[in-house]
């Protein structure tokens, strides 16, 4: 009998497939559907402080159209709007905890130091099983040094870890100048897990009407190798769990990430493209593969293809095509 349970952030998951944070994880109905299709956990759509601020500004502008207002009214109004967005999120967590059995991981993205603390505490109190910090600083502010940008990650982790008792994961990008060292240092902060890697909204251009549009929003299976390489390089070299994110579209990609050393994978684009049923197919593919290779538990093969176990570690670090593809292929 094949057992596909796994441990991630100290939580026991019935499958290593986690539905990553996205628009398909912000309603109870969708989350129940993912659970019925065999998801091990879900990460809720991020609660964005920036979005709340934008909503606030929009509503204030609308109020101002009706005539001048006393500034004091805005203090109360600001507080109410933030509370309202938080309340909806808290309600979703409570509703999920009543109606689904799989772990619910809340996700936050804040801009101010105080709100990382305020949001974390309230989401823990609402019953979230864990917290995922969605933190990214686009290094486009030329007045800030790399050290200043990097310091923010450590400060936020420290604040949140000092605030909550539930496990905390950090989802990062690969835009660091010294990625391996950064991942290792982050793992030594006491964080429970790192998610490699987030995929971001990217701009594109419309060359007919000269406007800025959204580039490909969903990933493709060909996007897998970046996270696969880094999970394989970092496995057994970090002090926390690793979840693989980006480009996991089928059971084969799931098996590869487990062989690389991931504790779990996060799936988003494949669900947008093929529906929640793809989770079921991926679980089936994993079970069939384990059966064929006589594995009864994931731990029997997890990390078998991690770089530290390889006789040829250079294979994981090759970055130039050199001789290989110099001809036609
Ligand atoms: C439409 C959409 C919305 C997303 N929203 C969030 C979000 O709110 N918070 C977050 O951390 N990641 C968000 N992501 C990123 C995904 O969680 C995931 O990391 C990324 O899509 C890569 O995984 P994939 O290749 O399986 O799509 C979003 C992705 C998509 C496509």
Short mmCIF file of C-alpha atoms and ligand atoms in Angstrom, two decimals:
data_model
loop_
_atom_site.label_atom_id
_atom_site.label_comp_id
_atom_site.label_asym_id
_atom_site.label_seq_id
_atom_site.Cartn_x
_atom_site.Cartn_y
_atom_site.Cartn_z
CA UNK A 1 0.00 0.00 0.00
CA UNK A 2 1.52 3.32 -1.12
CA UNK A 3 1.51 6.17 1.42
CA UNK A 4 1.73 9.67 -0.11
CA UNK A 5 1.44 11.65 3.12
CA UNK A 6 4.16 14.19 3.78
CA UNK A 7 5.17 16.65 6.49
CA UNK A 8 5.43 20.34 5.71
CA UNK A 9 5.83 23.12 8.32
CA UNK A 10 5.21 20.45 10.97
CA UNK A 11 1.76 19.77 9.46
CA UNK A 12 0.83 16.29 8.23
CA UNK A 13 -0.48 16.56 4.66
CA UNK A 14 -2.43 13.73 3.01
CA UNK A 15 -0.72 14.61 -0.29
CA UNK A 16 2.39 16.68 -1.13
CA UNK A 17 0.28 18.87 -3.44
CA UNK A 18 -0.62 22.27 -2.00
CA UNK A 19 -2.82 24.64 -3.95
CA UNK A 20 -0.72 27.82 -4.04
CA UNK A 21 -2.02 31.28 -3.25
CA UNK A 22 -4.20 32.60 -6.11
CA UNK A 23 -7.71 33.59 -7.12
CA UNK A 24 -8.78 29.94 -6.79
CA UNK A 25 -8.14 29.92 -3.05
CA UNK A 26 -10.30 32.79 -1.89
CA UNK A 27 -13.67 31.07 -1.50
CA UNK A 28 -14.81 28.15 0.63
CA UNK A 29 -16.47 26.54 -2.38
CA UNK A 30 -13.23 26.42 -4.41
CA UNK A 31 -11.23 25.21 -1.43
CA UNK A 32 -13.72 22.38 -0.80
CA UNK A 33 -13.35 21.41 -4.45
CA UNK A 34 -9.53 21.25 -4.10
CA UNK A 35 -9.90 19.14 -0.97
CA UNK A 36 -12.29 16.75 -2.73
CA UNK A 37 -9.73 16.40 -5.54
CA UNK A 38 -7.01 15.35 -3.10
CA UNK A 39 -5.08 18.56 -2.26
CA UNK A 40 -2.90 18.25 0.85
CA UNK A 41 -3.38 21.91 1.89
CA UNK A 42 -4.24 25.31 0.45
CA UNK A 43 -2.58 28.69 0.71
CA UNK A 44 -5.26 31.38 0.73
CA UNK A 45 -5.07 34.28 -1.73
CA UNK A 46 -2.75 36.87 -0.16
CA UNK A 47 -4.16 39.65 1.93
CA UNK A 48 -2.43 42.67 0.40
CA UNK A 49 -2.02 45.73 2.60
CA UNK A 50 -1.26 47.78 -0.53
CA UNK A 51 -4.63 46.81 -2.04
CA UNK A 52 -6.40 47.93 1.13
CA UNK A 53 -4.58 51.27 0.97
CA UNK A 54 -5.60 51.72 -2.68
CA UNK A 55 -9.23 50.93 -1.83
CA UNK A 56 -9.02 53.47 0.97
CA UNK A 57 -7.72 56.20 -1.32
CA UNK A 58 -10.36 55.47 -3.92
CA UNK A 59 -13.18 55.62 -1.34
CA UNK A 60 -11.78 58.83 0.16
CA UNK A 61 -11.69 60.46 -3.27
CA UNK A 62 -15.32 59.48 -3.78
CA UNK A 63 -16.31 60.92 -0.40
CA UNK A 64 -14.51 64.19 -1.16
CA UNK A 65 -16.68 64.65 -4.25
CA UNK A 66 -19.59 65.33 -1.90
CA UNK A 67 -17.83 68.30 -0.31
CA UNK A 68 -15.03 68.99 2.21
CA UNK A 69 -14.72 66.67 5.21
CA UNK A 70 -13.07 66.98 8.62
CA UNK A 71 -9.66 65.21 8.62
CA UNK A 72 -10.62 63.34 11.84
CA UNK A 73 -13.28 61.44 9.96
CA UNK A 74 -10.55 59.78 7.87
CA UNK A 75 -8.85 58.23 10.92
CA UNK A 76 -12.00 56.37 11.78
CA UNK A 77 -12.66 55.60 8.13
CA UNK A 78 -9.09 54.22 7.59
CA UNK A 79 -9.45 52.01 10.62
CA UNK A 80 -12.87 50.72 9.51
CA UNK A 81 -11.71 49.91 5.96
CA UNK A 82 -8.65 47.97 7.13
CA UNK A 83 -10.79 46.16 9.68
CA UNK A 84 -13.39 45.35 7.02
CA UNK A 85 -10.85 43.71 4.65
CA UNK A 86 -9.29 41.83 7.54
CA UNK A 87 -12.72 40.73 8.79
CA UNK A 88 -13.59 39.21 5.42
CA UNK A 89 -10.29 37.30 5.40
CA UNK A 90 -10.80 36.17 9.00
CA UNK A 91 -14.31 35.02 8.16
CA UNK A 92 -12.93 32.91 5.26
CA UNK A 93 -10.38 31.25 7.56
CA UNK A 94 -13.04 30.48 10.18
CA UNK A 95 -15.44 29.16 7.53
CA UNK A 96 -12.70 26.92 6.08
CA UNK A 97 -11.72 25.62 9.50
CA UNK A 98 -15.35 24.62 10.11
CA UNK A 99 -15.89 23.01 6.72
CA UNK A 100 -12.62 21.50 5.46
CA UNK A 101 -10.12 19.13 7.08
CA UNK A 102 -6.94 20.02 5.17
CA UNK A 103 -4.59 22.68 6.63
CA UNK A 104 -5.35 26.29 5.74
CA UNK A 105 -2.27 28.46 5.25
CA UNK A 106 -2.98 32.20 5.31
CA UNK A 107 -0.86 34.51 3.15
CA UNK A 108 0.00 38.15 3.71
CA UNK A 109 1.85 40.85 1.84
CA UNK A 110 2.36 44.06 3.81
CA UNK A 111 4.16 47.33 3.24
CA UNK A 112 4.34 48.71 6.78
CA UNK A 113 6.18 47.04 9.63
CA UNK A 114 3.22 47.30 12.05
CA UNK A 115 0.77 45.59 9.73
CA UNK A 116 2.96 42.48 9.34
CA UNK A 117 2.49 42.08 13.08
CA UNK A 118 -1.19 43.08 13.25
CA UNK A 119 -2.25 40.88 10.30
CA UNK A 120 -0.20 37.87 11.48
CA UNK A 121 -1.66 37.94 14.97
CA UNK A 122 -5.24 38.28 13.78
CA UNK A 123 -4.91 35.46 11.23
CA UNK A 124 -3.39 33.16 13.83
CA UNK A 125 -6.25 33.99 16.20
CA UNK A 126 -8.74 33.21 13.41
CA UNK A 127 -7.40 29.64 13.30
CA UNK A 128 -4.98 29.58 10.35
CA UNK A 129 -2.78 26.48 10.56
CA UNK A 130 0.25 28.35 9.24
CA UNK A 131 1.24 31.63 7.66
CA UNK A 132 3.00 32.26 4.35
CA UNK A 133 4.76 35.60 3.98
CA UNK A 134 4.57 36.85 0.43
CA UNK A 135 7.45 39.31 0.48
CA UNK A 136 9.18 40.82 -2.52
CA UNK A 137 11.10 44.02 -3.00
CA UNK A 138 11.66 44.85 -6.65
CA UNK A 139 15.20 46.27 -6.63
CA UNK A 140 14.27 49.29 -8.74
CA UNK A 141 14.89 51.97 -6.10
CA UNK A 142 18.39 53.10 -7.10
CA UNK A 143 18.94 54.85 -3.79
CA UNK A 144 18.73 51.62 -1.78
CA UNK A 145 21.63 49.20 -1.45
CA UNK A 146 21.30 45.42 -1.81
CA UNK A 147 22.02 45.11 1.92
CA UNK A 148 19.16 47.47 2.80
CA UNK A 149 16.72 45.51 0.65
CA UNK A 150 17.88 42.16 2.02
CA UNK A 151 17.69 43.35 5.62
CA UNK A 152 13.92 43.82 5.25
CA UNK A 153 13.42 40.06 4.79
CA UNK A 154 15.21 39.30 8.06
CA UNK A 155 13.41 42.06 9.96
CA UNK A 156 9.98 40.90 8.81
CA UNK A 157 10.72 37.25 9.68
CA UNK A 158 11.92 38.25 13.14
CA UNK A 159 8.83 40.39 13.80
CA UNK A 160 6.37 37.75 12.63
CA UNK A 161 8.14 34.84 14.37
CA UNK A 162 8.10 36.86 17.61
CA UNK A 163 4.37 37.47 17.18
CA UNK A 164 2.83 34.11 16.29
CA UNK A 165 3.14 30.53 17.44
CA UNK A 166 1.90 28.88 14.25
CA UNK A 167 4.49 27.80 11.63
CA UNK A 168 5.66 30.49 9.23
CA UNK A 169 6.90 30.06 5.65
CA UNK A 170 8.43 32.68 3.38
CA UNK A 171 7.81 32.68 -0.36
CA UNK A 172 10.68 34.28 -2.24
CA UNK A 173 11.82 35.15 -5.73
CA UNK A 174 15.15 34.15 -7.27
CA UNK A 175 16.22 37.77 -7.71
CA UNK A 176 19.04 37.81 -5.17
CA UNK A 177 22.65 38.41 -6.13
CA UNK A 178 23.87 35.54 -3.95
CA UNK A 179 20.86 33.24 -4.05
CA UNK A 180 22.24 30.08 -2.40
CA UNK A 181 23.72 31.97 0.55
CA UNK A 182 20.58 34.07 0.93
CA UNK A 183 18.35 30.96 1.03
CA UNK A 184 20.66 29.36 3.57
CA UNK A 185 20.72 32.49 5.77
CA UNK A 186 16.93 32.82 5.60
CA UNK A 187 16.56 29.17 6.62
CA UNK A 188 18.66 29.86 9.72
CA UNK A 189 16.30 32.55 11.07
CA UNK A 190 13.92 30.03 12.62
CA UNK A 191 11.53 30.20 9.67
CA UNK A 192 9.69 26.88 9.22
CA UNK A 193 9.67 26.74 5.43
CA UNK A 194 10.79 28.46 2.25
CA UNK A 195 8.80 28.44 -0.97
CA UNK A 196 11.00 28.48 -4.10
CA UNK A 197 9.85 30.49 -6.08
CA UNK A 198 7.07 33.04 -6.49
CA UNK A 199 5.98 34.03 -10.00
CA UNK A 200 5.19 37.67 -10.49
CA UNK A 201 3.00 39.87 -12.54
CA UNK A 202 5.22 41.10 -15.41
CA UNK A 203 4.59 43.94 -17.84
CA UNK A 204 4.42 43.53 -21.61
CA UNK A 205 3.89 46.10 -24.40
CA UNK A 206 1.14 46.38 -26.96
CA UNK A 207 3.03 47.72 -30.00
CA UNK A 208 -0.16 48.81 -31.84
CA UNK A 209 -1.63 51.16 -29.26
CA UNK A 210 1.64 51.66 -27.30
CA UNK A 211 0.24 50.61 -23.95
CA UNK A 212 1.60 48.50 -21.14
CA UNK A 213 -0.24 45.21 -20.72
CA UNK A 214 0.16 42.05 -18.63
CA UNK A 215 2.66 39.46 -19.83
CA UNK A 216 1.84 35.72 -19.62
CA UNK A 217 0.11 35.33 -16.31
CA UNK A 218 0.15 31.55 -16.14
CA UNK A 219 3.28 29.41 -16.12
CA UNK A 220 4.12 26.54 -18.48
CA UNK A 221 5.73 23.16 -17.77
CA UNK A 222 8.93 24.59 -19.29
CA UNK A 223 9.16 26.96 -16.29
CA UNK A 224 9.95 24.05 -13.95
CA UNK A 225 13.79 23.87 -14.19
CA UNK A 226 14.57 27.02 -12.17
CA UNK A 227 12.85 25.82 -9.03
CA UNK A 228 13.96 22.22 -9.70
CA UNK A 229 17.62 23.27 -9.87
CA UNK A 230 17.42 25.32 -6.66
CA UNK A 231 15.42 22.78 -4.65
CA UNK A 232 18.05 20.19 -5.66
CA UNK A 233 20.96 22.51 -4.75
CA UNK A 234 19.49 23.62 -1.41
CA UNK A 235 18.02 20.30 -0.17
CA UNK A 236 19.88 19.03 2.94
CA UNK A 237 21.69 22.39 3.14
CA UNK A 238 18.90 24.37 4.81
CA UNK A 239 17.43 24.35 8.29
CA UNK A 240 13.78 24.42 7.22
CA UNK A 241 11.31 22.72 4.87
CA UNK A 242 11.28 23.49 1.16
CA UNK A 243 8.20 23.78 -1.04
CA UNK A 244 8.63 23.96 -4.81
CA UNK A 245 6.54 26.47 -6.73
CA UNK A 246 6.42 27.44 -10.44
CA UNK A 247 5.96 25.12 -13.37
CA UNK A 248 4.57 22.07 -11.56
CA UNK A 249 1.90 20.99 -14.05
CA UNK A 250 1.77 17.18 -13.82
CA UNK A 251 2.69 14.12 -11.80
CA UNK A 252 6.11 13.87 -13.44
CA UNK A 253 7.03 17.39 -12.29
CA UNK A 254 5.76 16.56 -8.78
CA UNK A 255 7.95 13.41 -8.64
CA UNK A 256 10.99 15.38 -9.89
CA UNK A 257 10.58 18.00 -7.16
CA UNK A 258 10.30 15.28 -4.47
CA UNK A 259 13.42 13.59 -5.89
CA UNK A 260 15.14 16.99 -5.73
CA UNK A 261 14.26 17.16 -2.02
CA UNK A 262 11.04 19.19 -1.73
CA UNK A 263 8.73 18.51 1.20
CA UNK A 264 5.76 19.63 -0.88
CA UNK A 265 4.91 21.37 -4.15
CA UNK A 266 2.57 24.27 -4.80
CA UNK A 267 0.37 24.20 -7.90
CA UNK A 268 -1.53 27.14 -9.42
CA UNK A 269 -1.35 27.53 -13.23
CA UNK A 270 -2.11 23.86 -13.89
CA UNK A 271 -5.34 24.26 -11.90
CA UNK A 272 -6.28 27.43 -13.81
CA UNK A 273 -5.67 25.56 -17.07
CA UNK A 274 -7.10 22.10 -16.29
CA UNK A 275 -9.33 22.51 -13.25
CA UNK A 276 -8.89 21.12 -9.75
CA UNK A 277 -9.16 17.56 -11.13
CA UNK A 278 -5.50 17.83 -12.18
CA UNK A 279 -4.59 17.36 -8.48
CA UNK A 280 -6.28 13.97 -8.51
CA UNK A 281 -4.40 12.96 -11.67
CA UNK A 282 -1.07 14.08 -10.20
CA UNK A 283 -1.69 12.08 -7.02
CA UNK A 284 -2.56 9.02 -9.13
CA UNK A 285 0.59 9.41 -11.21
CA UNK A 286 2.68 9.64 -8.03
CA UNK A 287 1.07 6.49 -6.58
CA UNK A 288 1.61 4.53 -9.82
CA UNK A 289 5.24 5.63 -10.06
CA UNK A 290 5.92 4.75 -6.40
CA UNK A 291 4.27 1.35 -6.89
CA UNK A 292 6.34 0.67 -10.01
CA UNK A 293 9.58 1.61 -8.21
CA UNK A 294 8.64 -0.26 -5.01
CA UNK A 295 8.52 2.78 -2.75
CA UNK A 296 5.92 2.67 0.01
CA UNK A 297 6.66 6.14 1.47
CA UNK A 298 7.82 9.47 0.03
CA UNK A 299 10.74 9.61 2.50
CA UNK A 300 12.23 6.53 0.80
CA UNK A 301 13.05 8.57 -2.31
CA UNK A 302 12.81 12.24 -1.26
CA UNK A 303 16.05 14.04 -2.08
CA UNK A 304 17.61 11.08 -3.98
CA UNK A 305 18.53 13.50 -6.76
CA UNK A 306 19.59 16.36 -4.46
CA UNK A 307 22.95 17.84 -5.36
CA UNK A 308 24.62 16.73 -2.11
CA UNK A 309 23.90 13.11 -3.03
CA UNK A 310 25.18 13.43 -6.58
CA UNK A 311 28.46 11.92 -7.82
CA UNK A 312 28.61 14.76 -10.33
CA UNK A 313 27.49 17.94 -8.50
CA UNK A 314 28.72 20.09 -11.40
CA UNK A 315 25.69 18.90 -13.41
CA UNK A 316 23.48 21.07 -11.22
CA UNK A 317 25.66 24.13 -11.73
CA UNK A 318 26.21 24.03 -15.46
CA UNK A 319 24.91 27.32 -16.85
CA UNK A 320 26.43 27.55 -20.33
CA UNK A 321 25.47 25.34 -23.26
CA UNK A 322 29.08 25.23 -24.55
CA UNK A 323 29.73 22.21 -26.84
CA UNK A 324 26.39 20.62 -26.21
CA UNK A 325 24.16 22.80 -28.33
CA UNK A 326 26.66 24.50 -30.58
CA UNK A 327 25.35 22.59 -33.59
CA UNK A 328 21.81 22.33 -34.99
CA UNK A 329 19.37 20.28 -32.98
C1 LIG B 1 -3.73 34.64 -11.10
C2 LIG B 1 -2.66 34.44 -10.06
C3 LIG B 1 -2.80 35.03 -8.79
C4 LIG B 1 -1.78 34.87 -7.86
N1 LIG B 1 -1.91 35.45 -6.62
C5 LIG B 1 -0.95 35.27 -5.69
C6 LIG B 1 -1.09 35.81 -4.38
O1 LIG B 1 -2.07 36.48 -4.04
N2 LIG B 1 -0.08 35.59 -3.49
C7 LIG B 1 1.03 34.85 -3.80
O2 LIG B 1 1.91 34.67 -2.94
N3 LIG B 1 1.18 34.31 -5.03
C8 LIG B 1 0.22 34.49 -5.96
N4 LIG B 1 0.36 33.94 -7.20
C9 LIG B 1 1.58 33.15 -7.51
C10 LIG B 1 1.27 31.66 -7.31
O3 LIG B 1 0.94 31.35 -5.97
C11 LIG B 1 2.45 30.77 -7.73
O4 LIG B 1 3.56 31.03 -6.89
C12 LIG B 1 2.88 31.02 -9.18
O5 LIG B 1 1.75 31.11 -10.03
C13 LIG B 1 3.78 29.89 -9.69
O6 LIG B 1 3.14 28.64 -9.62
P1 LIG B 1 2.50 27.94 -10.93
O7 LIG B 1 3.60 27.75 -11.89
O8 LIG B 1 1.93 26.65 -10.42
O9 LIG B 1 1.45 28.87 -11.44
C14 LIG B 1 -0.64 34.09 -8.16
C15 LIG B 1 -0.53 33.50 -9.42
C16 LIG B 1 -1.52 33.66 -10.36
C17 LIG B 1 -1.34 33.01 -11.70
#
